[in-house]
Amino acid sequence: MSNPTLRTRFAPSPTGYLHIGGARTALFNWLLARRLGGKFILRIEDTDQQRNIPEAEAKLMQDMRWLGIDWDEGPDVSGPHGPYRQSERLDAYRAAADKLIDAGLAYFAFDTAEELDALRKQAAAEKKAFKYARPNPLPSRADADRARAAGKPVVIRLAVPHVEMVVHDEILGDVTFAAGEVEDFVIFKSDGFPTYHFAVVLDDDHMQITHVLRAQEHLMNTPKHIFIQRALGFRTPQYAHLPLVFNMDGSKMSKRDKAKDIAAGRLPREIDVHDFRVSGYLPEAIVNFIALVGWSPGQDREKMTRDEMTQLFTLDRINKTSGRFDRDKLLAMNTDYIAAATPARLLSGFRDYAAATNSPLAALDDAKLAAALAACKGFRTFKDIDTKVGPLFAADESITFNPDAVAKTLAKNNGQGYATLEKLTPVLESVATWTAENLDAAIKNYCEQNAAKMGDVAQPLRVALTGNTISPSIGETLTLLGRDATLRRVRRCRETRS
RNA sequence: GGCCCCAUCGUCUAGUGGUCAGGACAUCGGAUUUUCGAUCCGACAACGCGGGUUCGAUUCCCGCUGGGGUCACCA
């Protein structure tokens, strides 16, 4: 079952990083294309001059590549149906609009924003739905020129036929809109740019898109798009509207959440793909997780490689129900992926993470880093590595002692912890070969001779060496730190006793 | 408010005209443990309500309720 003529696309507008919801839309389009041997196209929808952000396009592409979602045609790889940026296709949009005007299928309108606003308010006051009233006769080109000369805004509206419209949706089934539901909407803005509706339809036709998978919030736009297609004589692609994804509390996942979290003194939630990268997630875990929000291969399958998903993906297994983004489950999945990753993948994954952050471990060579990663068995994200072993590779002076940790492990019982450090120093100094095994053995031996529990020794040591109670197992910790630094830090810690 | 979509554990979901309604995450309990992770074992937990259709509905139909989306010269 393959379909080489199948073409899907992802068409983000360049307003920032790739949103996690957008990533899912991109993934589903990609999955379908890969499943059926079709093509996946990336197109940049930059018709809103106000909102475009220069860096955004590059970021979007970087995030997609990071997730492993690659495209066959796009702004940077070109292809037979370009250009793949809407701002570079203005002539085509204008020509099409002209054609519609000439055919009487679209017409000029000169209303100001204020006038429209007033009409809408009035309709609302009368509890009626506002529908733009088509003038009769339609304004001529001369009228448009006069309006322009008079400084009025000139837009083009589609003359929408008064007929029922049935949208065939691959996920939702047939959705019917009564005649008159769709008003004469704007297809060309007064700034000379097409609206989204007009541009998508022209682009999808031009790029021979056969399947449009997009978020369900576009469902109400679909009749508009089909009306444009009919006016232009285009065929209609297959539509599939994906269920929405929300926060756990049911609210929209928005970049604003981050600002809200910061304002509330919380750690900002991850919203963009890039945020998850910075938080230390593995892209394959993210891809697996987002695929499962709104889609399921059945048979209780959850863990899947990209290839497995590609084999299993079908439109008829996409759900209609909207979902919530369960970060706990993502974290658990990431933990599993990390546990299952090869040392080499962990290494490359961490390098990737470090490139996007200011990880204190960025400067380590591969051998050191691999050792650090191995010492942290059971970690959940790459960020955990930073907190767990970061202090071991920082300068001695940068170690600050957590007061709670000091109180609990060192100062308690008249400074028992400090006393332990003192007694332990010669033990450590006498370890002939500084390996995790030897150090563990020496410390265990010390515990036995002094009737101490492992925690009584390990915890004071941890605090002395890192300022905190978190580090790999004590032998690993000492090995990663090295003999000299260990003895230095123990001394330094005892000297700081207040 | 108009239009449209949706409805299985707290969450993501599997599933069937007759099932002990399954899995995963979370939660709770226990085990393990030198910290934080992690790991192991166990438990709790769902078919929104009301009508039909049917020998029998969680499953099919209708209504209700609830949730959501959308009503721009944004995409």
Coordinates of N, CA and C (backbone and C1' of nucleotides) in Angstrom, one line a residue, chain A residues 13 45 47-48 111 120 153 155 175 189-190 196 216-217 219-221 246 292 294 296 300 302 317 321 324 329 378 380 388 454 459 462 469-474, chain B residues 1-8 10-16 22-27 33-40 66-75:
Chain A
S13 N 3.9 29.5 10.4 CA 4.3 30.9 10.2 C 5.5 31.2 11.1
E45 N 4.6 30.2 5.9 CA 3.5 31.1 5.7 C 3.8 32.5 6.4
T47 N 2.8 35.6 5.5 CA 2.0 36.7 4.9 C 1.6 37.8 5.9
D48 N 1.9 37.6 7.1 CA 1.6 38.6 8.1 C 2.9 39.4 8.4
D111 N -14.3 49.1 3.3 CA -14.7 49.4 4.7 C -13.5 49.6 5.5
R120 N -20.3 45.1 13.5 CA -20.3 43.8 14.3 C -20.9 44.1 15.6
P153 N -8.9 52.0 2.6 CA -8.4 50.6 2.5 C -9.2 49.8 1.5
V155 N -9.8 46.0 0.1 CA -9.5 44.6 0.2 C -10.4 43.9 -0.9
V175 N -18.8 16.8 7.5 CA -19.3 17.9 8.4 C -20.0 18.9 7.5
K189 N -5.7 41.3 1.5 CA -5.6 42.4 2.5 C -5.3 43.8 1.8
S190 N -5.5 44.8 2.5 CA -5.3 46.1 1.9 C -3.8 46.4 1.8
Y196 N -4.4 34.5 4.8 CA -4.0 33.1 5.0 C -4.9 32.1 4.1
Q216 N -7.6 20.8 14.6 CA -9.1 20.9 14.5 C -9.5 22.3 14.5
E217 N -8.7 23.2 15.0 CA -9.1 24.6 15.1 C -9.3 25.2 13.7
L219 N -11.0 23.6 11.4 CA -12.2 23.0 10.8 C -13.1 24.0 10.2
M220 N -13.4 25.1 10.9 CA -14.3 26.1 10.4 C -13.8 26.9 9.2
N221 N -12.5 26.8 9.0 CA -11.9 27.4 7.8 C -12.1 26.6 6.6
F246 N -4.2 20.1 24.8 CA -4.2 21.1 25.9 C -3.3 20.8 27.0
L292 N 1.6 9.8 20.4 CA 0.5 9.1 21.1 C -0.6 10.0 21.7
G294 N -3.5 11.6 20.5 CA -4.4 11.7 19.4 C -4.2 10.6 18.4
S296 N -3.0 6.2 18.2 CA -2.6 5.0 18.8 C -2.5 3.9 17.8
D300 N -2.2 -1.9 22.7 CA -1.5 -1.4 23.8 C 0.0 -1.1 23.5
E302 N 3.1 1.2 22.9 CA 3.5 2.5 23.3 C 4.9 2.9 22.9
R317 N -6.7 5.5 12.5 CA -6.4 5.3 13.9 C -6.2 6.6 14.7
T321 N -11.1 12.7 19.8 CA -11.1 13.4 21.1 C -9.8 14.2 21.4
R324 N -4.8 15.9 26.4 CA -4.0 16.7 27.3 C -2.6 16.3 27.4
K329 N 4.0 11.9 32.1 CA 4.2 10.8 31.3 C 5.3 10.9 30.3
G378 N 20.2 5.9 35.7 CA 18.9 6.1 36.3 C 18.4 7.5 36.2
R380 N 16.9 11.1 34.6 CA 15.7 11.3 33.8 C 15.9 12.2 32.7
K388 N 23.7 16.8 39.0 CA 24.4 15.7 39.7 C 25.9 15.7 39.7
M454 N 26.9 3.6 56.2 CA 27.4 4.2 54.9 C 26.9 5.7 54.8
Q459 N 27.3 11.0 53.2 CA 26.6 12.3 53.1 C 27.5 13.4 53.4
R462 N 29.7 14.0 50.5 CA 29.0 14.6 49.4 C 28.9 16.1 49.6
T469 N 23.8 17.4 48.8 CA 23.6 16.0 49.1 C 23.4 15.1 47.9
I470 N 23.5 15.7 46.8 CA 23.2 15.0 45.5 C 24.5 14.8 44.7
S471 N 24.7 13.5 44.5 CA 25.9 13.2 43.6 C 25.8 11.7 43.3
P472 N 26.6 11.2 42.3 CA 26.5 9.7 42.1 C 27.0 9.0 43.3
S473 N 27.0 7.6 43.2 CA 27.4 6.8 44.3 C 28.8 7.3 44.8
I474 N 29.1 7.1 46.0 CA 30.2 7.9 46.6 C 31.6 7.5 45.9
Chain B
rG1 P -25.1 30.4 25.4 O5' -25.4 31.5 24.3 C5' -26.6 32.1 24.1 C4' -26.6 32.9 22.8 C3' -26.3 32.0 21.6 O3' -27.5 31.4 21.1 C1' -24.9 33.9 21.6
rG2 P -27.4 30.0 20.3 O5' -26.8 30.3 18.9 C5' -27.7 30.9 17.9 C4' -26.9 31.1 16.7 C3' -26.3 29.8 16.1 O3' -27.2 29.0 15.4 C1' -24.6 31.5 16.1
rC3 P -27.2 27.5 15.4 O5' -25.8 27.1 14.7 C5' -25.7 27.4 13.3 C4' -24.3 27.2 12.8 C3' -23.7 25.8 13.2 O3' -24.0 24.8 12.3 C1' -22.1 27.5 13.8
rC4 P -24.3 23.3 12.8 O5' -22.8 22.8 13.1 C5' -21.8 22.7 12.0 C4' -20.5 22.5 12.5 C3' -20.3 21.3 13.5 O3' -20.2 20.1 12.7 C1' -19.2 23.1 14.4
rC5 P -20.7 18.7 13.5 O5' -19.4 18.4 14.4 C5' -18.1 18.2 13.8 C4' -17.0 18.0 14.9 C3' -17.3 17.0 15.9 O3' -17.0 15.7 15.5 C1' -16.6 19.0 17.0
rC6 P -17.8 14.5 16.1 O5' -17.1 14.4 17.6 C5' -15.8 14.1 17.8 C4' -15.4 14.3 19.2 C3' -16.1 13.4 20.2 O3' -15.4 12.2 20.3 C1' -16.2 15.7 21.0
rA7 P -16.3 10.9 20.9 O5' -16.3 11.1 22.4 C5' -15.1 11.4 23.2 C4' -15.4 11.5 24.6 C3' -16.1 10.2 25.2 O3' -15.5 9.5 26.2 C1' -17.5 12.2 25.5
rU8 P -14.2 9.7 26.9 O5' -14.1 8.4 27.8 C5' -15.3 7.9 28.4 C4' -15.0 6.7 29.1 C3' -13.8 6.7 29.9 O3' -14.0 7.3 31.2 C1' -13.8 4.7 28.6
rG10 P -11.3 9.2 37.2 O5' -10.2 10.2 37.1 C5' -10.5 11.6 37.4 C4' -9.2 12.4 37.2 C3' -8.5 12.2 35.8 O3' -9.0 13.2 34.9 C1' -7.0 11.8 37.6
rU11 P -9.2 12.8 33.4 O5' -7.7 12.7 32.9 C5' -6.9 13.9 32.7 C4' -5.6 13.5 32.1 C3' -5.7 12.6 30.9 O3' -5.9 13.4 29.7 C1' -4.1 11.7 32.3
rC12 P -6.7 12.8 28.5 O5' -5.5 11.9 27.9 C5' -4.3 12.4 27.3 C4' -3.5 11.4 26.8 C3' -4.2 10.4 25.8 O3' -4.3 10.9 24.5 C1' -2.9 9.2 27.4
rU13 P -5.4 10.4 23.6 O5' -5.1 8.9 23.5 C5' -6.1 7.9 23.4 C4' -5.5 6.6 23.7 C3' -6.4 5.4 23.4 O3' -6.3 5.0 22.1 C1' -5.5 5.2 25.6
rA14 P -7.5 4.3 21.4 O5' -7.3 2.8 22.0 C5' -6.1 2.1 21.7 C4' -6.3 0.7 22.3 C3' -7.5 0.0 21.9 O3' -7.4 -0.6 20.6 C1' -7.0 -0.4 24.2
rG15 P -8.7 -0.5 19.6 O5' -9.7 -1.5 20.4 C5' -9.3 -2.9 20.6 C4' -10.3 -3.5 21.5 C3' -11.7 -3.4 21.2 O3' -12.1 -4.3 20.2 C1' -11.4 -2.9 23.5
rU16 P -13.1 -3.9 19.0 O5' -14.4 -4.7 19.4 C5' -14.4 -6.1 19.5 C4' -15.4 -6.5 20.5 C3' -16.8 -5.9 20.2 O3' -17.5 -6.6 19.1 C1' -16.4 -5.7 22.5
rG22 P -9.8 -4.8 33.3 O5' -8.3 -5.0 32.7 C5' -7.9 -6.2 32.1 C4' -7.0 -5.9 31.0 C3' -5.9 -4.9 31.3 O3' -4.8 -5.4 32.0 C1' -6.9 -4.3 29.3
rG23 P -4.0 -4.5 33.0 O5' -3.1 -3.6 32.0 C5' -2.2 -4.3 31.2 C4' -1.6 -3.3 30.2 C3' -0.8 -2.2 30.9 O3' 0.5 -2.5 31.3 C1' -2.2 -1.3 29.2
rA24 P 1.1 -1.8 32.6 O5' 1.4 -0.3 32.0 C5' 2.4 -0.2 31.0 C4' 2.4 1.3 30.6 C3' 2.6 2.3 31.7 O3' 3.9 2.4 32.1 C1' 0.8 3.0 30.3
rC25 P 4.3 2.8 33.6 O5' 3.8 4.4 33.7 C5' 4.5 5.3 33.0 C4' 3.9 6.7 33.2 C3' 3.7 7.1 34.6 O3' 4.8 7.7 35.1 C1' 1.7 7.5 33.4
rA26 P 5.1 7.6 36.7 O5' 3.8 8.4 37.3 C5' 3.8 9.8 37.3 C4' 2.5 10.3 37.8 C3' 2.2 10.0 39.3 O3' 2.9 10.8 40.2 C1' 0.3 9.6 38.0
rU27 P 3.4 10.3 41.6 O5' 2.0 9.9 42.3 C5' 1.1 10.9 42.6 C4' -0.1 10.3 43.3 C3' 0.2 9.4 44.5 O3' 0.4 10.1 45.7 C1' -1.3 8.3 43.0
rU33 P 19.2 -3.0 51.1 O5' 19.7 -1.6 50.4 C5' 20.4 -1.6 49.2 C4' 20.5 -0.2 48.7 C3' 20.9 0.8 49.8 O3' 22.3 0.8 50.0 C1' 19.1 1.6 48.5
rU34 P 22.9 1.2 51.4 O5' 22.9 2.8 51.4 C5' 23.1 3.5 52.6 C4' 23.6 4.9 52.2 C3' 22.9 5.4 51.0 O3' 21.7 6.1 51.4 C1' 25.2 5.7 50.8
rU35 P 20.5 6.3 50.5 O5' 20.7 7.8 50.0 C5' 20.6 8.9 51.0 C4' 20.8 10.2 50.3 C3' 19.9 10.4 49.1 O3' 18.6 10.9 49.5 C1' 22.1 10.9 48.5
rC36 P 17.3 10.4 48.8 O5' 17.4 11.1 47.4 C5' 17.5 12.5 47.3 C4' 17.7 12.8 45.8 C3' 16.8 12.0 44.9 O3' 15.5 12.6 44.8 C1' 19.0 12.1 44.1
rG37 P 14.3 11.8 44.2 O5' 14.8 11.4 42.7 C5' 14.6 10.2 42.2 C4' 15.4 10.1 40.9 C3' 15.1 8.9 40.0 O3' 13.9 9.1 39.3 C1' 17.4 9.1 40.2
rA38 P 12.8 8.1 39.3 O5' 13.5 6.8 38.8 C5' 14.2 6.7 37.6 C4' 15.2 5.5 37.5 C3' 14.5 4.2 37.8 O3' 13.9 3.7 36.5 C1' 16.4 4.3 39.1
rU39 P 12.6 2.8 36.6 O5' 13.1 1.5 37.3 C5' 14.1 0.7 36.8 C4' 14.4 -0.4 37.7 C3' 13.2 -1.2 38.2 O3' 12.9 -2.2 37.2 C1' 14.6 -0.7 40.1
rC40 P 11.3 -2.6 37.1 O5' 11.0 -3.5 38.3 C5' 11.8 -4.7 38.4 C4' 11.4 -5.4 39.7 C3' 9.9 -5.5 40.0 O3' 9.3 -6.6 39.4 C1' 11.0 -4.7 41.9
rG66 P -24.5 22.1 31.3 O5' -23.1 21.4 31.2 C5' -22.5 20.8 32.3 C4' -21.3 20.0 31.9 C3' -20.3 20.7 31.1 O3' -19.4 21.5 31.9 C1' -20.7 18.6 30.1
rG67 P -18.8 22.8 31.2 O5' -17.7 22.2 30.3 C5' -16.6 21.6 30.8 C4' -15.8 20.9 29.7 C3' -15.3 21.9 28.6 O3' -14.1 22.6 29.0 C1' -16.2 19.9 27.6
rG68 P -14.0 24.1 28.4 O5' -13.6 23.8 26.9 C5' -12.4 23.1 26.6 C4' -12.4 22.8 25.1 C3' -12.4 23.9 24.2 O3' -11.2 24.5 24.0 C1' -13.8 22.2 23.4
rG69 P -11.1 26.1 23.5 O5' -11.4 25.9 21.9 C5' -10.5 25.1 21.1 C4' -11.1 25.0 19.7 C3' -11.4 26.3 19.0 O3' -10.2 26.8 18.5 C1' -13.2 24.9 18.8
rU70 P -10.0 28.4 18.3 O5' -11.2 28.8 17.3 C5' -11.1 28.3 16.0 C4' -12.3 28.8 15.2 C3' -12.6 30.2 15.3 O3' -11.9 31.0 14.4 C1' -14.6 29.0 15.8
rC71 P -11.9 32.6 14.4 O5' -13.2 32.9 13.6 C5' -13.7 34.2 13.4 C4' -15.2 34.2 13.3 C3' -15.8 35.4 13.9 O3' -15.8 36.5 13.0 C1' -17.0 33.5 14.6
rA72 P -14.8 37.7 13.3 O5' -14.4 38.0 11.8 C5' -13.1 37.7 11.4 C4' -12.4 39.0 11.1 C3' -11.4 38.8 9.9 O3' -11.6 39.7 8.9 C1' -10.2 39.3 12.0
rC73 P -11.6 41.1 8.8 O5' -10.2 41.2 8.2 C5' -9.8 40.3 7.2 C4' -8.4 40.7 6.8 C3' -7.6 41.1 8.1 O3' -6.5 40.2 8.3 C1' -7.6 42.9 6.5
rC74 P -5.0 40.4 8.5 O5' -4.4 40.1 10.0 C5' -4.9 39.2 10.8 C4' -3.8 38.2 11.2 C3' -3.7 37.0 10.2 O3' -2.8 37.3 9.2 C1' -3.8 36.3 12.5
rA75 P -2.5 36.3 8.0 O5' -1.6 35.3 8.8 C5' -1.0 34.2 8.2 C4' -0.8 33.1 9.3 C3' -1.2 31.7 8.8 O3' -0.1 31.1 8.1 C1' -2.3 32.1 10.8

